[in-house]
């Protein structure tokens, strides 16, 4: 078979370890992974010298908000996936709280068409656990979504929190279709009680009205519903030690429950509120130490499966409003996820193998994309990220490639940078330059049977 792209003498890192190889790509898939040696007589159409670089499975960012349709002043599929490929991300999974929300087959189809027209990387979408159980059932069986998402507490878009009866029916529909349900786990009643009578308007007040207790209560309710329905669940962006313990407890009770953490919950301290004010506002809130260290440690020791960005950009002016209650929650993150976490690897706080597992194999298995996505193996999609582990950088919104890049990581030094990103065999970013055309990205094909071993 003719080789379209050859990456020579690159150090391939997989969850199992590291070795120097030549990687052959043909027709968008890995065609051979060979020890360095004499090359075949037939030359490759394109060759990249990988000497001194490390090759990772292309990252799957399992939690992004690309804001299209409806909020295209904040992000679009074009700008969001452009940021993604600069960050070494080759597949994104988009959340359903767009305008309108992704709560019907028609809306799922419309969102996929928007993404298909302009995405630089591959993509999947979540369907919303909205207000109609019948529509949830149709979305589940449509084959258009990688999973469902339910918001248990108030957040961006202020979508309704489903009651137990609706959740029960949604979980049964998801189980029947082989889909997993992702939860934003913050208990609405706990937050509303903490909020009542709150007169402060500073950034820390937001943290104090969203205690870890709200996370634990939501996880308790989710666990009980999963146990009753035997459905599969996933806790998004776990933010506290107590929340992680609650997830572990349900796993011990043989509930199929996976979870994820973000760089901001695992790396930032409480001083972020003094330094960045409302820019740092996110749900659930950044809690600082000791929770952050526990989350990073959980990622390193298999207590947390997935690492995601929760990329959720807003206009800088909106993030800078005087009262914290007027500031929207979330910030950009898909482009900075890998450099930030490579820096934690450089610090010796996380192994490269665990980082890769959390951004490739784990999300691929959790959301039914394995084995086509999430590994460098013959026959799998040729999604590959080449990084220079030594290259230093500094995060500045002005240098990033989304539409609204402000984040509480502004000014932070990094060690480890993305050099080249390859999406299904085609180079999207080469030596820090965008070389792909928009629209190459395709919807992921899910095998509709997410694995419990992630
Ligand atoms: Zn989110």
XYZ file of C-alpha atoms and ligand atoms in Angstrom:
455
model
C 0.000 0.000 0.000
C 1.274 3.496 -0.812
C 2.193 5.568 2.218
C 0.633 9.041 2.379
C 2.551 10.206 5.402
C 5.604 8.854 7.213
C 6.829 10.091 10.589
C 10.431 8.985 11.043
C 12.358 8.316 14.237
C 9.732 9.586 16.620
C 9.373 8.483 20.246
C 5.929 6.929 20.441
C 4.328 7.101 23.870
C 1.370 4.919 24.726
C -0.173 4.045 28.086
C 2.144 0.998 27.971
C 5.451 2.857 27.547
C 7.792 4.551 25.063
C 9.807 3.442 22.001
C 11.385 5.026 18.920
C 9.510 4.062 15.732
C 8.644 4.947 12.155
C 4.901 5.554 11.801
C 3.263 4.920 8.406
C -0.107 6.410 7.501
C -2.272 5.527 4.498
C -5.880 6.418 3.704
C -6.361 8.214 6.997
C -5.349 5.255 9.166
C -2.138 3.940 10.700
C -0.809 1.349 8.240
C 2.389 0.270 10.014
C 4.387 1.089 13.143
C 7.930 -0.225 12.704
C 11.221 -0.114 14.530
C 13.649 2.299 12.845
C 15.640 0.638 10.088
C 15.906 0.576 6.312
C 12.856 2.273 4.799
C 10.730 0.647 2.104
C 11.652 1.324 -1.515
C 8.388 3.095 -2.321
C 8.682 6.610 -0.875
C 5.990 8.256 1.180
C 4.121 11.196 -0.353
C 5.116 13.264 2.679
C 7.698 12.671 5.402
C 8.045 14.336 8.803
C 11.294 14.008 10.719
C 10.265 13.108 14.257
C 13.757 13.108 15.745
C 13.634 14.647 19.205
C 9.832 14.715 19.225
C 7.354 12.595 21.101
C 4.243 11.191 19.380
C 1.039 10.891 21.395
C -2.327 9.507 20.336
C -4.278 12.584 19.145
C -6.058 14.013 22.152
C -9.778 13.510 22.643
C -11.179 16.485 24.542
C -14.305 14.895 25.930
C -15.941 18.102 27.162
C -16.134 21.324 25.149
C -18.723 24.061 24.591
C -18.217 25.386 21.074
C -21.335 27.604 21.332
C -22.713 27.009 17.847
C -25.588 27.274 17.124
C -26.754 30.408 18.877
C -23.776 31.863 20.738
C -21.399 32.426 17.845
C -20.053 35.676 19.331
C -18.356 33.429 21.929
C -17.112 30.526 19.780
C -17.937 28.630 16.604
C -17.114 25.189 15.278
C -14.488 26.861 13.080
C -12.750 28.809 15.853
C -13.187 26.139 18.532
C -11.730 23.325 16.443
C -8.932 25.654 15.280
C -7.990 26.173 18.933
C -8.279 22.414 19.442
C -5.810 21.430 16.706
C -3.308 24.022 17.942
C -3.637 22.270 21.306
C -2.958 18.810 19.872
C -6.636 17.844 20.167
C -7.915 15.756 17.247
C -11.421 14.909 18.486
C -13.821 17.026 20.533
C -17.102 16.104 22.192
C -19.482 19.069 22.389
C -22.007 19.718 25.133
C -25.697 20.347 24.355
C -26.337 23.696 26.094
C -26.207 25.692 22.876
C -29.102 27.871 21.650
C -31.290 26.052 20.923
C -30.179 23.161 23.137
C -29.422 19.824 21.463
C -32.569 18.132 22.731
C -34.118 16.610 19.598
C -33.082 14.576 16.562
C -33.605 17.603 14.282
C -31.413 19.804 16.448
C -28.715 17.142 16.741
C -28.691 16.772 12.973
C -28.522 20.561 12.502
C -25.592 20.891 14.923
C -23.679 18.068 13.238
C -24.195 19.787 9.866
C -22.730 23.040 11.226
C -19.723 21.178 12.592
C -19.288 19.152 9.414
C -19.045 22.333 7.339
C -16.216 23.953 9.266
C -14.451 21.701 11.798
C -10.679 21.221 11.627
C -10.874 18.084 13.790
C -13.286 15.231 14.342
C -16.251 15.754 16.624
C -19.082 14.162 18.501
C -22.032 15.720 20.271
C -24.071 15.066 23.402
C -27.863 15.111 23.511
C -29.570 16.993 26.327
C -31.744 15.386 28.956
C -34.381 18.054 28.306
C -38.023 18.112 29.277
C -39.499 15.363 27.102
C -38.718 11.689 27.756
C -40.038 10.775 24.303
C -37.645 13.133 22.576
C -34.763 11.799 24.708
C -35.621 8.314 23.495
C -35.574 9.448 19.859
C -32.182 11.146 20.324
C -30.762 8.003 21.972
C -31.830 5.712 19.175
C -30.844 8.127 16.368
C -27.165 7.163 16.470
C -26.288 10.875 16.248
C -24.940 11.412 19.785
C -22.080 9.878 21.775
C -24.028 10.197 25.019
C -26.550 12.265 26.957
C -25.903 15.177 29.305
C -27.979 16.136 32.320
C -27.507 19.355 34.297
C -28.361 18.756 37.966
C -27.855 22.379 39.014
C -27.965 25.910 37.617
C -25.278 26.747 35.030
C -24.723 28.363 31.616
C -27.997 28.519 29.714
C -29.869 27.946 32.981
C -31.434 24.786 31.672
C -34.014 23.029 33.828
C -32.773 20.354 36.243
C -34.646 17.149 35.471
C -36.628 15.524 38.282
C -36.098 11.913 39.356
C -38.958 10.613 37.235
C -37.552 12.144 34.033
C -33.979 11.122 34.915
C -35.134 7.560 35.562
C -36.761 7.383 32.138
C -33.795 9.047 30.427
C -31.402 6.551 32.016
C -33.540 3.641 30.873
C -33.565 5.010 27.317
C -29.794 5.482 27.400
C -29.212 1.967 28.719
C -31.413 0.484 25.993
C -29.390 2.354 23.350
C -26.044 1.491 24.933
C -25.267 5.145 25.724
C -23.662 6.635 28.817
C -25.123 9.702 30.546
C -22.837 12.581 31.600
C -23.870 14.656 34.597
C -23.089 18.167 35.712
C -23.197 17.159 39.381
C -24.123 20.117 41.555
C -27.310 19.927 43.608
C -29.613 22.842 42.818
C -31.317 22.972 46.248
C -27.971 23.081 48.103
C -26.753 25.942 45.918
C -29.990 27.911 46.194
C -29.976 27.568 50.002
C -26.357 28.753 50.179
C -27.092 31.636 47.812
C -30.146 32.995 49.697
C -29.316 36.128 51.650
C -25.850 36.355 50.101
C -25.030 40.037 49.735
C -21.338 39.828 48.800
C -20.406 40.346 45.169
C -16.728 39.238 45.173
C -15.423 36.188 43.323
C -14.934 34.024 46.437
C -18.653 34.397 47.230
C -19.363 32.253 44.163
C -17.126 29.495 45.565
C -18.804 29.674 48.961
C -22.310 29.303 47.553
C -21.305 26.175 45.628
C -19.828 23.955 48.361
C -18.370 20.494 47.782
C -21.467 19.287 49.587
C -23.559 20.263 46.536
C -21.347 18.011 44.414
C -21.570 15.093 46.843
C -25.374 15.338 47.133
C -25.778 15.342 43.364
C -23.471 12.310 43.014
C -25.451 10.479 45.718
C -28.671 11.052 43.781
C -27.077 10.070 40.456
C -25.554 6.904 41.944
C -28.898 5.784 43.339
C -30.610 6.336 39.979
C -27.846 4.459 38.123
C -28.115 1.581 40.569
C -31.883 1.421 40.081
C -31.728 1.557 36.274
C -28.426 -0.307 35.718
C -27.516 2.494 33.309
C -24.004 3.874 32.765
C -23.103 7.285 34.143
C -20.263 9.784 34.048
C -19.539 12.634 36.456
C -18.241 15.703 34.618
C -15.477 17.890 36.069
C -15.204 16.479 39.604
C -13.969 19.409 41.701
C -13.466 18.097 45.241
C -11.906 15.246 47.236
C -15.333 14.551 48.722
C -16.848 14.341 45.238
C -14.151 11.915 44.126
C -14.750 9.782 47.239
C -18.479 9.701 46.429
C -17.722 8.472 42.887
C -15.401 5.781 44.284
C -18.075 4.652 46.717
C -20.614 4.053 43.909
C -17.954 2.260 41.854
C -17.381 -0.067 44.823
C -21.120 -0.738 44.804
C -20.738 -1.917 41.204
C -22.369 1.045 39.546
C -20.819 1.729 36.114
C -19.718 5.287 36.831
C -16.752 7.060 35.187
C -15.503 10.580 35.892
C -13.305 13.373 34.588
C -11.234 16.276 35.896
C -10.096 19.541 34.312
C -6.720 21.298 34.436
C -8.261 24.235 36.329
C -9.611 22.080 39.146
C -6.420 20.007 39.340
C -3.827 22.801 39.045
C -5.152 26.125 40.385
C -5.109 27.408 43.960
C -7.571 29.675 45.752
C -5.291 32.643 45.066
C -6.755 32.567 41.553
C -9.724 34.596 42.867
C -7.483 37.412 44.115
C -5.483 37.386 40.877
C -8.253 36.935 38.318
C -11.627 37.663 39.984
C -14.544 36.748 37.735
C -12.276 35.393 34.993
C -11.817 32.367 37.280
C -15.567 31.860 37.753
C -16.595 28.389 36.631
C -19.040 25.684 37.677
C -18.254 23.790 39.762
C -15.882 26.369 41.265
C -12.100 26.102 41.554
C -11.519 25.000 45.167
C -7.721 25.095 45.369
C -5.779 22.939 47.819
C -6.120 20.333 49.151
C -8.740 19.307 46.567
C -6.534 20.131 43.560
C -3.719 17.813 44.675
C -6.202 14.985 45.288
C -7.641 15.364 41.783
C -4.201 15.364 40.144
C -3.221 12.362 42.216
C -6.471 10.632 41.199
C -5.543 11.142 37.560
C -2.152 9.599 38.243
C -3.519 6.566 40.067
C -6.536 5.505 38.041
C -9.152 6.980 40.371
C -10.020 9.495 37.636
C -10.408 8.246 34.077
C -10.611 11.310 31.859
C -8.876 14.656 31.564
C -10.996 17.263 29.726
C -10.852 21.019 29.215
C -14.513 22.022 29.752
C -13.653 24.706 27.165
C -16.401 27.302 27.763
C -15.413 30.716 26.388
C -17.140 34.030 27.060
C -16.473 37.615 25.958
C -13.697 39.190 28.040
C -15.985 42.128 28.862
C -18.571 39.744 30.311
C -15.916 37.983 32.432
C -14.820 41.351 33.871
C -18.181 42.610 35.159
C -18.082 44.168 38.629
C -20.489 41.842 40.450
C -19.589 38.144 40.433
C -23.301 37.334 40.006
C -23.295 39.089 36.618
C -20.248 37.168 35.355
C -20.892 34.074 33.207
C -19.200 30.806 34.227
C -16.401 29.127 32.282
C -13.437 30.052 30.099
C -11.401 28.754 27.163
C -9.230 25.670 27.693
C -8.959 23.186 24.847
C -5.761 24.728 23.433
C -3.992 25.005 26.802
C -4.926 21.604 28.213
C -1.911 19.722 26.867
C 0.845 22.310 27.564
C -0.485 22.766 31.109
C -0.540 19.061 31.815
C 2.824 18.446 30.114
C 4.148 21.007 32.584
C 2.750 18.891 35.438
C 4.543 15.921 33.827
C 7.768 17.926 33.706
C 7.298 18.771 37.408
C 7.061 15.052 38.176
C 3.467 15.391 39.417
C 1.953 13.157 36.718
C 3.373 10.501 34.398
C 3.214 11.029 30.647
C 1.620 7.596 30.273
C -1.227 8.503 32.648
C -1.751 11.848 30.917
C -2.053 10.065 27.586
C -4.391 7.428 28.967
C -6.677 10.174 30.300
C -6.840 11.972 26.938
C -7.022 9.040 24.534
C -7.874 5.505 25.643
C -10.101 6.544 28.564
C -12.361 8.980 26.663
C -12.445 6.671 23.623
C -13.683 3.772 25.760
C -16.016 5.882 27.878
C -17.841 7.343 24.874
C -17.816 4.320 22.556
C -15.114 5.536 20.127
C -12.641 2.706 20.808
C -10.819 1.096 18.988
C -10.993 3.468 15.993
C -10.067 6.441 18.198
C -7.740 6.743 21.161
C -4.725 4.658 20.164
C -1.792 4.540 17.793
C -2.339 1.100 16.304
C -2.560 -0.328 12.806
C -6.075 0.221 11.457
C -7.013 2.986 13.893
C -7.690 6.547 12.693
C -4.338 8.295 12.167
C -4.838 10.966 14.832
C -1.441 11.970 16.142
C 0.083 14.798 18.148
C 3.807 15.513 18.018
C 5.160 17.400 20.999
C 8.478 18.855 22.050
C 8.741 18.053 25.760
C 11.520 20.605 26.300
C 9.999 23.655 24.636
C 9.071 26.416 27.059
C 6.141 28.750 26.574
C 3.827 31.139 28.341
C 0.060 31.227 28.080
C -1.340 34.468 26.693
C -4.861 34.895 25.369
C -3.543 36.973 22.448
C -1.501 34.006 21.171
C -4.328 31.464 21.276
C -6.616 30.537 18.397
C -10.161 30.436 19.746
C -12.511 33.386 19.528
C -12.368 34.354 23.241
C -9.249 33.050 24.921
C -9.194 34.715 28.329
C -8.580 32.277 31.199
C -7.166 32.162 34.729
C -4.001 30.545 33.290
C -3.001 33.874 31.669
C 0.738 34.479 32.066
C 1.493 30.944 33.234
C 4.791 29.386 32.160
C 4.667 25.985 30.455
C 7.197 23.304 29.546
C 6.161 21.062 26.663
C 4.540 22.306 23.453
C 2.545 20.984 20.518
C 4.567 21.004 17.289
C 2.377 19.117 14.814
C -1.195 17.829 14.883
C -2.433 15.177 12.462
C -6.154 14.513 12.062
C -7.074 11.258 10.279
C -3.820 11.255 8.374
C -3.852 14.882 7.313
C -1.572 17.494 8.881
C -3.679 20.227 10.516
C -0.904 22.122 12.299
C 2.742 21.884 11.241
C 5.482 23.542 13.279
C 2.937 25.808 14.899
C 1.281 26.883 11.613
C -2.273 26.036 10.581
C -2.005 24.202 7.261
C -5.376 22.449 6.987
C -8.594 23.662 5.422
C -11.718 23.894 7.584
C -14.239 21.116 7.082
C -11.843 18.155 7.190
C -13.331 17.129 10.527
C -15.936 14.382 10.517
C -18.477 13.141 13.023
C -17.108 10.267 15.098
C -18.723 6.917 14.640
C -19.730 5.476 17.977
C -20.070 1.762 18.471
C -22.967 2.573 20.836
C -21.512 0.377 23.514
C -19.324 2.349 25.863
C -16.915 0.224 27.804
C -16.772 0.066 31.574
C -13.036 -0.542 31.655
C -11.898 3.027 30.930
Zn -19.107 22.126 30.710
